[in-house]
Amino acid sequence: MAVVLDLLNKDNRPRHPEKAHRPDQPVQQRKPEWIRVKAPGSPKWAETNKIVRENKLVTVCEEAGCPNIGECWEKKHATFMIMGDTCTRACAFCNVKTGMPQALDPNEPESVAIAVQKLGLEHVVITSVDRDDLADGGAQHFADVIHAIRARSPKTTIEILTPDFLRKPGALEVVVAAKPDVFNHNLETVPSKYLKVRPGARYFHSIRLLQQVKELDPTIFTKSGIMVGLGEERNEVLQLMDDLRSADVDFMTIGQYLQPTKKHHQVIRFVTPDEFKAYETTAYAKGFLLVSSTPLTRSSHHAGEDFAKLKAARLTKLG
């Protein structure tokens, strides 16, 4: 089980009130050797932590209990989570706090831009909680953050990881018009697992969302990711790859699901490194420009390096 220290919850209320009365799920007590990572705490990690705190920012690195936080913050890479720390949905895999969010902070776009500038980021990843309570799902706020970063750090490339904007007409168009360099929206799992794992979402809506990004602006790279180890079958993953390619998605990520707490969906099994490599080989054969498929792959892990690879792969394909 992933060890998550909830240092941000000061009022002692349940982090996941909707899961509090669920029966405990079986927990994989010992992770295989290929899952283990070094604990954070280096001087460079502390410097990144200080900048995040000074600008009162939320990071998905902390909120989701990402196992790569030590490595990424050591490199001054942080994925900023905008629109607060409370999500309006209750996905069975996710450790982000759920409940009724507070109003948007109008100063947040500038605060994020300042942090990006202080960290000297060449590439930044911006994600968010789901905000089904907002008329546009937070689309304009995403656009405002992108514009603020461009104003302070015009050479920084911007990757966004968005919600699905379900039932929010016109929201996607607002975000795409802000011209992020990479538009990421994760499918998370195969369609047969949506009812238990991602009940608030719709699989084919997410596929269509990614397809629409390319229709609106073909120059934007598109990206999507899934977790494995949730009980999916191999043939389901291969079909999902075909669905993503039918939407002209450029980049696919595949990583091992890790159970945040005993109230979350259990880990059905740990997928071996050899299986991840086989998924990578198959995905490349299906036409993705880039594939990251390892046990510790996460959406924003090595995002800057991957963006450079994406650009090179597109040039190779065109040339």
XYZ file of C-alpha atoms in Angstrom:
319
model
C 0.000 0.000 0.000
C 1.236 3.498 -0.780
C 1.992 5.436 2.390
C 0.293 8.837 2.256
C 0.843 11.486 4.929
C -2.118 13.868 4.904
C -0.289 16.919 6.230
C -2.656 19.366 4.553
C -5.870 18.317 6.289
C -5.844 20.540 9.402
C -9.454 20.117 10.522
C -9.426 16.340 11.024
C -12.458 15.824 8.802
C -12.384 12.674 6.646
C -10.358 13.231 3.494
C -12.813 11.030 1.612
C -16.186 11.281 3.400
C -17.938 9.275 0.703
C -15.544 6.357 1.321
C -15.569 6.481 5.138
C -18.336 3.897 5.562
C -17.215 1.554 2.804
C -15.866 -1.834 3.857
C -12.087 -2.029 3.962
C -10.469 -3.373 0.818
C -7.711 -5.990 0.872
C -4.285 -4.375 0.973
C -1.122 -5.584 -0.725
C 1.213 -5.226 2.252
C 4.493 -5.691 0.404
C 5.213 -4.110 -2.948
C 7.598 -5.817 -5.370
C 11.140 -4.489 -5.611
C 10.480 -2.665 -8.887
C 7.924 -0.376 -7.168
C 10.131 0.954 -4.364
C 11.412 4.541 -4.484
C 13.723 6.747 -2.431
C 12.064 8.892 0.237
C 12.089 12.668 -0.430
C 14.098 15.152 1.620
C 17.141 16.474 -0.289
C 18.126 20.181 -0.190
C 16.780 20.736 -3.720
C 13.534 19.002 -2.738
C 13.301 21.396 0.222
C 13.843 24.390 -2.068
C 10.984 23.311 -4.337
C 8.824 22.710 -1.284
C 9.589 26.234 -0.022
C 8.549 27.862 -3.314
C 5.304 25.878 -3.364
C 4.519 26.909 0.231
C 5.457 30.583 -0.228
C 3.052 30.894 -3.156
C 0.311 28.908 -1.357
C 0.045 26.441 -4.217
C -1.384 22.942 -4.372
C 0.510 20.164 -6.162
C -0.869 16.876 -7.392
C 2.482 15.415 -6.355
C 1.379 15.737 -2.721
C -2.393 15.473 -3.000
C -2.339 12.244 -5.012
C 0.561 10.745 -3.042
C 2.760 10.342 -6.123
C 5.658 7.912 -5.552
C 7.951 10.033 -7.760
C 7.777 13.224 -5.681
C 11.323 12.819 -4.354
C 12.844 12.470 -7.816
C 10.776 15.223 -9.431
C 11.124 17.843 -6.686
C 14.857 17.113 -6.580
C 14.863 18.387 -10.196
C 12.562 21.320 -9.309
C 9.719 19.728 -11.272
C 6.287 20.075 -9.690
C 2.848 19.519 -11.182
C 0.567 22.323 -10.058
C -3.032 21.459 -9.220
C -5.280 24.465 -9.729
C -8.799 25.327 -8.540
C -8.232 24.128 -4.984
C -7.522 20.809 -3.308
C -11.083 19.437 -3.178
C -12.616 17.424 -6.013
C -16.341 17.146 -6.744
C -15.981 13.504 -7.797
C -15.071 10.411 -5.832
C -13.064 8.067 -8.057
C -12.173 4.813 -6.322
C -8.455 5.068 -7.171
C -7.747 8.691 -6.277
C -6.358 10.153 -3.047
C -7.277 13.774 -3.777
C -9.669 15.159 -1.147
C -13.359 15.132 -2.090
C -16.284 17.312 -1.092
C -17.681 20.770 -1.892
C -14.838 23.028 -3.124
C -14.336 26.652 -2.200
C -14.669 29.525 -4.671
C -11.891 29.971 -7.206
C -8.937 32.089 -6.144
C -8.656 34.960 -8.665
C -4.974 35.382 -7.724
C -4.075 31.768 -8.459
C -3.074 32.212 -12.143
C -0.520 34.858 -11.181
C 0.707 32.810 -8.186
C 1.320 29.805 -10.438
C 3.103 31.980 -12.991
C 5.384 33.419 -10.296
C 6.290 29.932 -9.047
C 7.043 28.739 -12.584
C 9.313 31.739 -13.041
C 11.110 31.211 -9.707
C 11.658 27.526 -10.422
C 13.000 28.382 -13.861
C 10.879 25.697 -15.508
C 11.380 25.001 -19.191
C 8.254 22.830 -19.198
C 5.389 22.940 -16.712
C 2.416 20.646 -16.090
C -0.867 22.117 -14.857
C -3.684 19.859 -13.685
C -6.799 20.372 -11.594
C -9.456 18.786 -9.494
C -12.843 18.149 -11.129
C -15.051 21.205 -10.667
C -18.504 20.015 -11.692
C -19.905 22.858 -9.561
C -18.671 25.488 -12.042
C -20.657 26.386 -15.158
C -17.615 25.843 -17.389
C -15.899 23.194 -15.246
C -13.018 25.625 -14.695
C -12.135 26.003 -18.376
C -11.607 29.781 -18.201
C -9.417 29.358 -15.116
C -7.205 26.928 -17.059
C -6.958 29.521 -19.846
C -6.122 32.288 -17.338
C -3.298 30.194 -15.865
C -1.870 29.484 -19.312
C -1.954 33.203 -20.221
C -0.331 34.203 -16.921
C 2.537 31.738 -17.401
C 3.082 32.898 -20.982
C 3.274 36.528 -19.801
C 6.018 35.827 -17.221
C 7.818 32.901 -18.887
C 7.218 33.077 -22.645
C 9.760 30.345 -23.400
C 8.213 27.824 -20.987
C 6.203 25.115 -22.727
C 2.899 24.261 -21.058
C 1.253 20.884 -20.607
C -2.218 20.641 -19.137
C -3.954 17.605 -17.632
C -7.650 18.396 -17.624
C -10.904 16.955 -16.320
C -13.452 15.772 -18.891
C -15.653 18.931 -18.717
C -18.642 16.592 -18.824
C -21.862 18.399 -19.739
C -20.080 21.757 -19.984
C -20.773 23.035 -23.538
C -18.046 25.242 -24.956
C -15.556 24.535 -22.162
C -13.080 22.604 -24.290
C -12.974 25.342 -26.917
C -11.944 27.903 -24.273
C -9.004 25.775 -23.118
C -7.807 24.873 -26.621
C -7.950 28.538 -27.682
C -5.342 29.290 -24.992
C -2.984 27.046 -26.980
C -1.269 24.746 -24.477
C 1.593 22.803 -26.019
C 0.299 19.446 -24.734
C -3.306 18.572 -23.898
C -3.524 15.555 -21.601
C -6.728 13.897 -20.466
C -6.446 10.492 -18.833
C -8.785 7.588 -19.501
C -7.442 6.025 -16.264
C -8.723 2.487 -16.952
C -10.504 0.267 -19.470
C -14.256 0.814 -20.022
C -15.364 -2.324 -18.151
C -13.899 -0.872 -14.937
C -15.471 2.591 -15.156
C -18.512 1.816 -12.992
C -16.317 0.894 -10.007
C -13.126 2.876 -10.685
C -14.263 6.101 -12.408
C -18.048 6.233 -11.908
C -18.511 9.955 -12.563
C -16.952 9.793 -16.036
C -17.914 8.363 -19.423
C -15.292 6.469 -21.420
C -16.396 7.467 -24.914
C -16.903 11.085 -23.863
C -13.220 11.141 -22.867
C -12.216 9.609 -26.199
C -14.303 12.204 -28.038
C -12.789 15.024 -25.962
C -9.290 14.057 -27.086
C -10.451 13.759 -30.680
C -12.014 17.233 -30.556
C -8.740 18.791 -29.395
C -7.105 17.638 -32.628
C -10.074 18.853 -34.678
C -9.875 22.291 -33.071
C -6.080 22.640 -33.253
C -4.021 19.873 -34.915
C -0.754 21.486 -33.754
C -1.428 20.640 -30.078
C 0.051 17.340 -28.891
C -2.527 15.091 -27.227
C -1.827 12.614 -24.483
C -3.685 10.111 -22.325
C -2.823 7.565 -19.669
C -4.128 4.545 -17.824
C -3.323 2.559 -14.706
C -3.007 -1.221 -14.784
C -3.383 -3.707 -11.967
C -7.082 -2.951 -11.450
C -8.289 -6.235 -12.871
C -8.265 -5.314 -16.552
C -7.563 -7.911 -19.258
C -4.728 -7.497 -21.762
C -7.094 -7.498 -24.739
C -9.025 -4.624 -23.128
C -5.846 -2.542 -22.917
C -5.076 -3.258 -26.569
C -8.592 -2.158 -27.587
C -8.165 1.014 -25.545
C -4.970 1.719 -27.485
C -6.931 1.402 -30.735
C -9.590 3.782 -29.397
C -6.929 6.375 -28.547
C -5.336 6.046 -31.957
C -8.747 6.476 -33.608
C -8.819 9.860 -31.818
C -5.306 10.619 -33.157
C -3.747 10.733 -29.681
C 0.039 11.181 -29.866
C 1.318 9.994 -26.495
C 0.181 7.202 -24.170
C 1.300 6.520 -20.597
C 0.783 3.272 -18.679
C 1.635 2.879 -14.980
C 0.979 0.581 -12.041
C -2.015 1.418 -9.838
C -1.059 1.814 -6.176
C -3.730 1.717 -3.473
C -3.665 4.938 -1.390
C -5.681 3.603 1.590
C -7.725 0.566 2.588
C -10.878 2.481 1.541
C -9.714 2.706 -2.063
C -9.929 0.111 -4.834
C -7.625 -2.784 -4.141
C -4.590 -3.667 -6.231
C -5.640 -6.805 -8.071
C -2.068 -7.542 -9.114
C 1.331 -5.978 -9.729
C 2.081 -5.980 -13.434
C 5.654 -7.050 -14.197
C 8.233 -4.853 -15.962
C 8.262 -7.329 -18.865
C 4.520 -6.868 -19.339
C 4.930 -3.101 -19.318
C 7.613 -3.425 -21.990
C 5.294 -5.572 -24.094
C 2.566 -2.915 -23.838
C 5.093 -0.292 -24.952
C 6.135 -2.320 -27.991
C 2.523 -2.903 -29.016
C 1.568 0.747 -28.549
C 4.406 1.923 -30.768
C 3.324 -0.600 -33.398
C -0.147 0.964 -33.301
C 1.267 4.355 -34.232
C 1.752 6.445 -31.088
C 4.515 9.035 -31.398
C 5.604 8.341 -27.826
C 4.856 5.715 -25.184
C 5.856 5.590 -21.516
C 5.039 2.226 -19.981
C 6.723 1.317 -16.703
C 5.506 0.473 -13.196
C 6.300 3.987 -11.918
C 5.105 5.897 -14.979
C 2.806 8.769 -14.051
C 1.194 11.393 -16.294
C 3.693 14.160 -15.587
C 6.789 12.069 -14.812
C 9.673 13.230 -17.041
C 7.212 15.508 -18.856
C 9.861 17.959 -20.014
C 12.112 15.293 -21.498
C 9.088 13.613 -23.061
C 7.975 16.855 -24.709
C 11.332 17.116 -26.465
C 10.939 13.512 -27.648
C 7.414 14.257 -28.894
C 8.620 17.159 -31.026
C 11.439 15.074 -32.451
C 9.100 12.171 -33.220
C 6.654 14.471 -35.043
C 9.466 15.927 -37.163
C 10.682 12.424 -38.017
C 7.177 11.368 -39.028
C 6.654 14.459 -41.179
C 10.116 14.320 -42.701
